[in-house]
Coordinates of C-alpha atoms in Angstrom, one line a residue:
M374 CA -27.0 7.5 -23.5
A375 CA -27.2 6.7 -19.7
Q376 CA -30.0 8.1 -17.8
G377 CA -27.6 10.4 -15.6
A378 CA -26.0 11.7 -18.9
R379 CA -29.4 12.6 -20.3
R380 CA -30.4 14.5 -17.1
T381 CA -27.1 16.5 -17.1
A382 CA -27.5 17.4 -21.0
G383 CA -31.0 18.5 -20.0
Q384 CA -30.0 20.6 -17.2
V385 CA -27.2 22.4 -19.3
V386 CA -29.8 23.1 -22.0
A387 CA -32.1 24.6 -19.3
V388 CA -29.4 26.6 -17.9
V389 CA -28.4 28.0 -21.4
V390 CA -32.0 28.5 -22.3
L391 CA -32.7 30.5 -18.9
A392 CA -29.3 32.5 -19.3
V393 CA -30.5 33.5 -22.7
A394 CA -34.0 34.4 -21.6
V395 CA -32.6 36.6 -18.8
A396 CA -30.3 38.3 -21.1
A397 CA -33.0 39.4 -23.4
F398 CA -34.9 40.6 -20.5
L399 CA -32.0 42.7 -19.1
S400 CA -31.6 44.0 -22.7
V401 CA -35.2 45.5 -22.4
A402 CA -35.6 46.1 -18.7
A403 CA -32.4 46.9 -17.3
V404 CA -31.5 50.7 -17.1
R405 CA -28.0 51.8 -17.8
H406 CA -26.9 53.7 -15.1
G407 CA -23.4 54.1 -16.4
F408 CA -21.7 53.1 -12.9
F409 CA -23.1 56.5 -11.7
D410 CA -22.2 55.7 -8.0
L411 CA -18.8 54.1 -8.9
K412 CA -18.0 57.4 -10.8
V413 CA -18.8 59.4 -7.6
Y414 CA -16.4 57.1 -5.6
Y415 CA -13.7 57.3 -8.2
G416 CA -14.1 61.0 -9.0
A417 CA -13.9 61.6 -4.9
L418 CA -10.8 59.4 -4.6
T419 CA -9.1 61.1 -7.8
F420 CA -9.8 64.5 -6.4
W421 CA -8.4 63.5 -3.0
V422 CA -5.4 61.6 -4.1
H423 CA -4.2 63.4 -7.3
D424 CA -5.7 66.9 -7.0
H425 CA -5.2 67.2 -3.2
G426 CA -8.7 68.3 -2.3
E427 CA -11.0 67.2 0.5
I428 CA -12.8 64.0 -0.3
Y429 CA -16.1 65.4 1.0
D430 CA -15.8 68.6 -0.8
Y431 CA -16.0 66.7 -4.2
L432 CA -19.4 66.7 -6.1
K433 CA -19.8 64.8 -9.1
P434 CA -20.0 67.4 -12.1
G435 CA -23.7 68.6 -12.7
T436 CA -25.0 66.8 -9.5
Q437 CA -25.3 67.4 -5.8
Y438 CA -23.9 63.8 -5.2
G439 CA -20.6 63.3 -3.2
F440 CA -18.8 60.8 -1.3
T441 CA -21.1 60.0 1.5
Y442 CA -19.5 57.0 3.4
P443 CA -17.1 57.2 6.4
P444 CA -13.3 57.7 6.1
F445 CA -12.6 53.9 6.4
A446 CA -14.6 53.4 3.1
A447 CA -12.3 55.8 1.5
L448 CA -9.3 54.0 2.8
V449 CA -10.7 50.5 1.6
M450 CA -11.5 52.1 -1.8
L451 CA -8.0 53.9 -2.0
P452 CA -6.6 51.6 -4.5
M453 CA -9.4 52.6 -6.9
A454 CA -7.7 56.0 -7.4
Y455 CA -4.6 54.3 -9.2
L456 CA -6.6 52.2 -11.5
P457 CA -7.8 53.1 -14.8
W458 CA -11.7 53.6 -15.1
P459 CA -12.1 50.2 -17.1
A460 CA -10.3 48.4 -14.4
A461 CA -12.3 50.0 -11.4
I462 CA -15.4 48.9 -13.5
T463 CA -14.2 45.4 -13.9
V464 CA -12.9 45.0 -10.3
S465 CA -16.4 46.3 -8.9
V466 CA -18.4 43.9 -11.3
A467 CA -16.2 40.9 -10.5
A468 CA -16.2 41.4 -6.6
T469 CA -19.8 41.7 -6.7
V470 CA -20.5 38.5 -8.9
V471 CA -18.0 36.6 -6.7
V472 CA -19.5 37.5 -3.3
S473 CA -23.2 37.2 -4.7
A474 CA -22.2 33.5 -5.8
V475 CA -20.6 32.6 -2.4
L476 CA -23.5 33.9 -0.4
V477 CA -26.2 32.2 -2.5
W478 CA -24.2 28.9 -2.4
W479 CA -24.1 29.1 1.4
L480 CA -28.0 29.6 1.4
L481 CA -29.1 27.2 -1.2
D482 CA -26.5 24.3 -1.1
P483 CA -28.2 22.8 2.1
V484 CA -31.6 23.2 0.4
A485 CA -30.5 21.3 -2.6
R486 CA -28.7 18.6 -0.6
R487 CA -31.7 17.9 1.7
A488 CA -34.0 18.0 -1.5
G489 CA -31.8 15.7 -3.5
W490 CA -31.3 18.3 -6.3
T491 CA -28.3 18.7 -8.6
R492 CA -26.2 21.2 -6.7
W493 CA -24.3 23.0 -9.6
F494 CA -27.8 23.2 -11.3
V495 CA -29.4 24.8 -8.5
L496 CA -26.5 27.5 -8.2
A497 CA -26.7 28.2 -11.9
V498 CA -30.4 28.6 -11.8
A499 CA -30.2 30.8 -8.8
L500 CA -27.4 33.0 -10.4
C501 CA -29.4 33.6 -13.6
L502 CA -32.6 34.7 -11.4
A503 CA -30.3 37.0 -9.5
A504 CA -29.1 38.8 -12.3
A505 CA -32.9 39.7 -13.3
F506 CA -33.3 40.6 -9.7
E507 CA -33.9 44.6 -9.8
P508 CA -31.9 45.5 -6.5
M509 CA -29.1 43.2 -8.0
R510 CA -29.0 44.6 -11.6
E511 CA -29.1 48.2 -10.0
T512 CA -26.2 47.4 -7.6
V513 CA -24.2 46.2 -10.6
N514 CA -25.3 49.1 -12.9
F515 CA -24.7 51.8 -10.3
G516 CA -21.2 50.2 -9.0
Q517 CA -22.6 49.8 -5.6
V518 CA -21.1 48.2 -2.5
N519 CA -24.4 46.5 -1.3
M520 CA -23.6 42.8 -1.9
L521 CA -19.9 43.3 -0.5
L522 CA -21.4 44.6 2.9
L523 CA -24.1 41.8 2.9
F524 CA -21.2 39.3 2.4
L525 CA -19.3 40.7 5.4
V526 CA -22.2 40.3 7.6
A527 CA -23.2 36.8 6.3
V528 CA -19.5 35.6 7.1
D529 CA -20.2 36.5 10.8
L530 CA -23.8 35.1 11.1
L531 CA -23.7 32.1 8.8
R532 CA -20.2 30.9 9.3
L533 CA -18.3 32.2 12.1
L534 CA -21.1 32.6 15.1
P535 CA -22.7 29.2 14.5
A536 CA -19.3 27.7 14.8
G537 CA -18.6 29.7 18.1
N538 CA -15.7 31.2 16.4
R539 CA -14.1 34.2 18.6
W540 CA -13.6 36.3 15.5
A541 CA -17.5 36.5 15.0
G542 CA -18.5 39.9 14.8
V543 CA -15.4 41.3 12.8
G544 CA -17.3 41.1 9.5
I545 CA -20.3 43.4 10.9
G546 CA -17.9 45.7 12.6
L547 CA -15.9 46.2 9.3
A548 CA -19.3 46.5 7.3
T549 CA -20.3 49.3 9.9
A550 CA -17.3 51.1 9.7
I551 CA -17.4 51.0 5.7
K552 CA -21.2 52.2 5.9
L553 CA -23.2 53.0 8.9
T554 CA -26.3 51.1 8.2
P555 CA -25.0 47.4 8.7
G556 CA -24.5 48.6 12.2
V557 CA -28.2 47.5 13.0
F558 CA -26.7 44.0 13.1
I559 CA -24.7 45.0 16.2
V560 CA -28.2 45.7 17.7
Y561 CA -29.4 42.4 16.4
L562 CA -26.5 40.7 18.4
L563 CA -27.4 42.7 21.5
V564 CA -31.2 41.8 21.3
T565 CA -30.3 38.1 21.0
R566 CA -27.8 38.3 23.9
R567 CA -24.7 37.5 21.9
F568 CA -22.7 40.0 23.9
R569 CA -19.0 38.8 23.1
A570 CA -19.9 39.0 19.3
A571 CA -21.5 42.3 19.7
G572 CA -18.4 43.5 21.6
T573 CA -16.0 42.1 18.8
A574 CA -18.1 44.0 16.3
V575 CA -18.1 47.3 18.2
A576 CA -14.3 46.9 18.8
A577 CA -13.7 46.1 15.0
A578 CA -15.8 49.2 13.9
A579 CA -14.1 51.5 16.4
A580 CA -10.5 50.3 15.6
A581 CA -11.2 50.8 11.7
T582 CA -12.8 54.1 12.3
L583 CA -10.0 55.3 14.6
L584 CA -7.3 53.9 11.9
A585 CA -8.9 55.9 9.3
A586 CA -9.2 59.1 11.5
A587 CA -5.5 58.8 12.4
L588 CA -4.5 58.4 8.7
F589 CA -6.9 60.9 7.3
P590 CA -7.7 63.4 10.2
D591 CA -9.2 66.4 8.1
A592 CA -11.5 64.0 6.3
A593 CA -12.5 62.2 9.6
R594 CA -13.3 65.7 11.0
E595 CA -15.3 66.9 8.2
F596 CA -17.4 63.7 8.0
W597 CA -18.2 63.3 11.5
T598 CA -19.1 67.1 11.9
S599 CA -20.4 68.1 8.6
A600 CA -20.9 65.5 5.8
L601 CA -22.7 63.0 7.9
W602 CA -25.4 65.4 8.7
N603 CA -26.0 67.0 5.1
T604 CA -29.1 64.9 3.9
D605 CA -29.0 67.0 0.5
R606 CA -26.2 64.7 -0.5
V607 CA -28.2 61.6 -0.6
G608 CA -31.2 62.8 -2.5
E609 CA -34.9 63.4 -1.9
L610 CA -36.6 61.4 0.7
A611 CA -40.0 61.4 -1.4
F612 CA -38.3 60.1 -4.3
V613 CA -40.1 56.8 -5.3
S614 CA -36.8 54.9 -5.3
N615 CA -36.8 55.4 -1.5
Q616 CA -38.4 52.2 -0.5
S617 CA -38.2 52.8 3.4
L618 CA -40.8 53.8 5.9
R619 CA -39.5 57.2 5.7
G620 CA -39.9 57.3 2.1
M621 CA -43.4 55.8 2.4
V622 CA -44.1 58.7 5.0
A623 CA -42.7 61.3 2.8
R624 CA -44.8 60.4 -0.3
L625 CA -47.9 61.0 1.9
D626 CA -46.7 64.7 2.3
P627 CA -43.5 65.5 0.4
E628 CA -43.4 69.1 1.6
H629 CA -43.8 68.3 5.4
P630 CA -43.2 64.6 6.0
S631 CA -44.2 63.5 9.4
T632 CA -41.4 62.7 11.7
L633 CA -43.6 61.6 14.5
A634 CA -45.4 58.9 12.1
W635 CA -42.3 57.8 10.9
L636 CA -40.8 57.3 14.4
V637 CA -43.9 55.4 15.6
L638 CA -43.8 53.1 12.5
V639 CA -40.0 52.5 13.3
L640 CA -40.8 51.6 16.8
V641 CA -43.5 49.3 16.1
T642 CA -41.3 47.6 13.2
L643 CA -38.5 47.2 15.8
A644 CA -40.7 45.4 18.4
V645 CA -41.9 42.8 15.8
W646 CA -38.4 42.4 14.7
A647 CA -36.9 41.9 18.2
W648 CA -39.6 39.5 19.1
R649 CA -39.2 37.4 15.8
C650 CA -35.2 37.5 16.0
R651 CA -35.1 36.2 19.3
S652 CA -37.6 33.6 18.5
A653 CA -35.2 32.6 15.7
V654 CA -32.1 32.7 17.6
A655 CA -33.5 30.7 20.5
V656 CA -33.9 27.6 18.2
G657 CA -30.6 28.1 16.2
D658 CA -32.0 29.6 13.2
E659 CA -29.3 32.2 12.5
A660 CA -30.0 32.4 8.8
T661 CA -33.6 33.7 9.6
G662 CA -32.0 36.3 11.9
L663 CA -29.8 37.4 9.0
A664 CA -33.0 37.5 6.9
L665 CA -35.1 39.4 9.3
T666 CA -32.5 42.0 10.1
G667 CA -31.6 42.5 6.6
A668 CA -35.5 43.4 6.0
L669 CA -35.6 45.6 9.2
M670 CA -32.6 47.5 7.9
C671 CA -34.5 48.3 4.7
L672 CA -37.5 49.5 6.4
V673 CA -36.2 51.7 9.3
S674 CA -33.2 53.4 7.2
P675 CA -34.1 56.8 6.5
V676 CA -33.1 56.2 2.9
T677 CA -33.4 52.8 1.0
W678 CA -32.7 52.8 -2.5
V679 CA -33.9 50.0 -4.7
H680 CA -30.4 48.7 -5.0
H681 CA -30.3 48.3 -1.2
L682 CA -32.9 45.9 -1.3
V683 CA -30.3 43.1 -2.1
W684 CA -30.6 42.8 1.7
L685 CA -33.8 40.8 1.0
I686 CA -32.0 38.2 -1.0
P687 CA -31.8 36.0 2.3
A688 CA -35.4 36.1 3.1
L689 CA -36.4 35.2 -0.4
I690 CA -34.1 32.2 -0.6
L691 CA -35.3 31.0 3.0
L692 CA -38.9 31.3 1.8
V693 CA -38.1 28.7 -1.0
D694 CA -36.2 26.7 1.6
N695 CA -39.4 26.9 3.8
A696 CA -41.6 26.0 0.9
V697 CA -39.4 22.8 -0.1
A698 CA -39.6 21.8 3.5
A699 CA -43.4 21.6 3.7
P700 CA -45.4 18.7 2.9
T701 CA -46.1 18.2 -1.0
G702 CA -49.6 19.8 -1.9
S703 CA -50.1 21.3 1.5
L704 CA -51.5 24.9 1.7
R705 CA -48.3 25.9 3.5
R706 CA -46.1 24.8 0.6
R707 CA -48.5 26.7 -1.9
A708 CA -48.6 29.8 0.4
L709 CA -44.9 30.2 1.1
S710 CA -44.2 29.4 -2.7
A711 CA -46.6 32.3 -3.9
L712 CA -45.1 34.7 -1.5
A713 CA -41.7 33.9 -2.8
V714 CA -42.7 33.9 -6.4
V715 CA -44.8 37.1 -6.2
S716 CA -42.2 39.0 -4.2
Y717 CA -39.5 38.1 -6.7
L718 CA -41.6 38.9 -9.7
L719 CA -42.4 42.2 -8.2
L720 CA -38.9 43.0 -7.4
C721 CA -37.9 42.3 -10.9
S722 CA -40.6 44.4 -12.5
R723 CA -39.6 48.1 -11.7
I724 CA -43.4 48.4 -10.7
V725 CA -42.9 51.4 -8.5
W726 CA -41.4 53.4 -11.4
A727 CA -44.8 53.6 -12.7
W728 CA -45.7 56.3 -9.9
E729 CA -42.3 58.1 -10.2
K730 CA -43.9 61.3 -11.3
D731 CA -47.5 61.0 -9.4
F732 CA -47.9 58.9 -6.3
T733 CA -51.1 60.6 -5.1
G734 CA -54.2 58.9 -4.1
V735 CA -54.8 55.5 -2.9
G736 CA -53.5 53.8 -5.9
G737 CA -50.4 55.8 -6.0
F738 CA -49.9 55.1 -2.2
L739 CA -50.3 51.4 -2.5
G740 CA -48.3 51.2 -5.9
S741 CA -45.4 53.5 -5.0
N742 CA -44.6 51.7 -2.0
T743 CA -44.8 47.9 -3.3
Y744 CA -41.3 47.1 -2.1
V745 CA -42.2 48.4 1.2
W746 CA -45.1 46.0 1.6
I747 CA -42.7 43.3 0.4
S748 CA -40.2 44.0 3.2
L749 CA -43.0 44.1 5.8
A750 CA -44.4 40.6 4.6
L751 CA -41.1 39.1 4.8
L752 CA -40.4 40.7 8.4
V753 CA -43.7 39.3 9.6
L754 CA -44.4 36.0 7.6
L755 CA -40.8 34.4 7.2
P756 CA -41.1 31.2 9.1
V757 CA -38.7 30.3 12.0
R758 CA -37.4 26.7 12.3
T759 CA -35.2 24.6 14.7
W760 CA -32.5 22.6 13.5
A761 CA -30.3 19.8 15.1
A762 CA -26.8 20.7 15.7
P763 CA -24.4 19.9 13.2
V764 CA -23.0 16.3 13.1
G765 CA -20.0 15.8 11.0
G766 CA -21.0 18.9 8.8
R767 CA -19.4 21.9 8.1
P768 CA -19.3 24.8 10.8
G769 CA -22.7 26.9 10.6
E770 CA -24.5 24.1 8.5
P771 CA -27.5 22.7 10.0
A772 CA -27.6 19.0 10.1
G773 CA -31.3 18.7 9.6
P774 CA -34.6 19.5 11.3
V775 CA -35.3 18.3 14.9
D776 CA -37.8 15.5 15.9
P777 CA -39.3 17.3 19.0
G778 CA -41.0 14.4 20.1
A779 CA -38.0 12.2 20.3
G780 CA -35.6 14.9 21.2
R781 CA -33.2 13.9 18.7
P782 CA -32.3 14.6 15.0
A783 CA -35.1 13.3 12.8
G784 CA -34.7 10.3 10.8
S785 CA -33.5 8.2 13.9
A786 CA -35.4 5.3 15.5
G787 CA -39.1 5.2 14.4
Q788 CA -38.6 6.6 11.3
P789 CA -37.6 5.7 7.8
A790 CA -33.9 6.3 6.8
G791 CA -33.7 9.7 4.8
V792 CA -36.9 11.1 6.1
A793 CA -36.9 13.8 8.6
Q794 CA -39.6 16.1 10.2
F795 CA -40.1 19.5 9.3
V796 CA -40.4 21.6 12.6
E797 CA -42.0 25.2 12.9
V798 CA -41.6 27.4 15.8
D799 CA -44.9 28.4 17.2
R800 CA -44.9 32.2 16.5
G801 CA -47.0 32.7 19.6
T802 CA -44.0 32.3 21.9
A803 CA -40.7 34.1 22.0
T804 CA -38.6 31.1 23.6
G805 CA -38.9 28.7 20.8
Q806 CA -40.0 25.8 23.1
R807 CA -43.3 25.0 21.6
H808 CA -43.2 23.2 18.2
R809 CA -45.5 21.4 16.0
V810 CA -44.5 18.6 13.3
T811 CA -46.1 19.8 10.0
G812 CA -44.8 17.1 7.5
P813 CA -42.1 15.1 6.1
L814 CA -39.0 16.5 4.7
A815 CA -36.6 14.3 2.4
V816 CA -32.9 14.6 3.3
D817 CA -29.8 13.4 2.1

């Protein structure tokens, strides 16, 4: 058997073994939520369409949970009311799997090509690992829309915006009209001075919102004047699943959570995020801007359930990217690899649920907020790099790191063919104009 065939056979076996191991892990660790959130959407839409009730008056029997998204989300989900329940589950799971695979491919494929890895093998391993990731499996088991929203934002930031496409911003606008929290990416565009894309996002969000209001005026009036402000519909702030800064503060004093302490933490977090995002965009590192803003959204949103933490996936993948780019055996590679592995394993472990009933004391405070600490670590420690402009590549895809000393893409005169220099932005500047070369990076 030829060496290439043996390698392929070994990779197939490795993927099968990993898939079996992940399936065994999920059979033990995954909580079966019975598509709870999808049942809320399905029940509300059925009540609205077939029983002629108001969608925001619906509560899932035996719970206080109802439809909490804007009317445009109801418009997007409207076909669900005409599907049988098994078909609704199938569509939800299939859509999540497809967009997750595409997003992971966009982020990992350039890493695989630069490192000389087998691309299908990298994607297969990544998808197996994603299936074990607690926020991902919770998204699937609840029937949530998180990955669909992340995909819409990624279309803008990873494909359209780097290519200078005039439609950049539409995905962010639509995601904001479906669920308000992705609106933080409009702030990201404003902070990084992409005013045209920000205007497009605002226009798309406004147009979608007005369309829904024109079609469903009663639902729009009820959402914007009543349902939006009813916090009882989303659950208890101190519940351990709420892995936001607001949840962290609430667990310190569930009866009287300090709004002032939360606002101070939010302002500090926003300042750090704005500084780091401007550094990233100044050197063309749009993927890191996406990752940093995803971490920010998880932190500053008043409610960030565990399944919302799929917004950390880009940051975890970029940690791997940065670790691979660092010199072999270097402290940098070991540190970034350790942060990626430890963060991933903790986010697979359900560790915060050990403090579900009692999060008092120092141990309870530290343990019950484990995912908050991970989000903060990613916001502060995720590296920013600078890239050459694409040359003959796909839009939005970096051609490779820049050699700052030569002022041209690495691997040009004076360097061996196929070897580039990894460039790290000095975190002491927000302009991205000071760099240092930290070591070689193999590229295709």
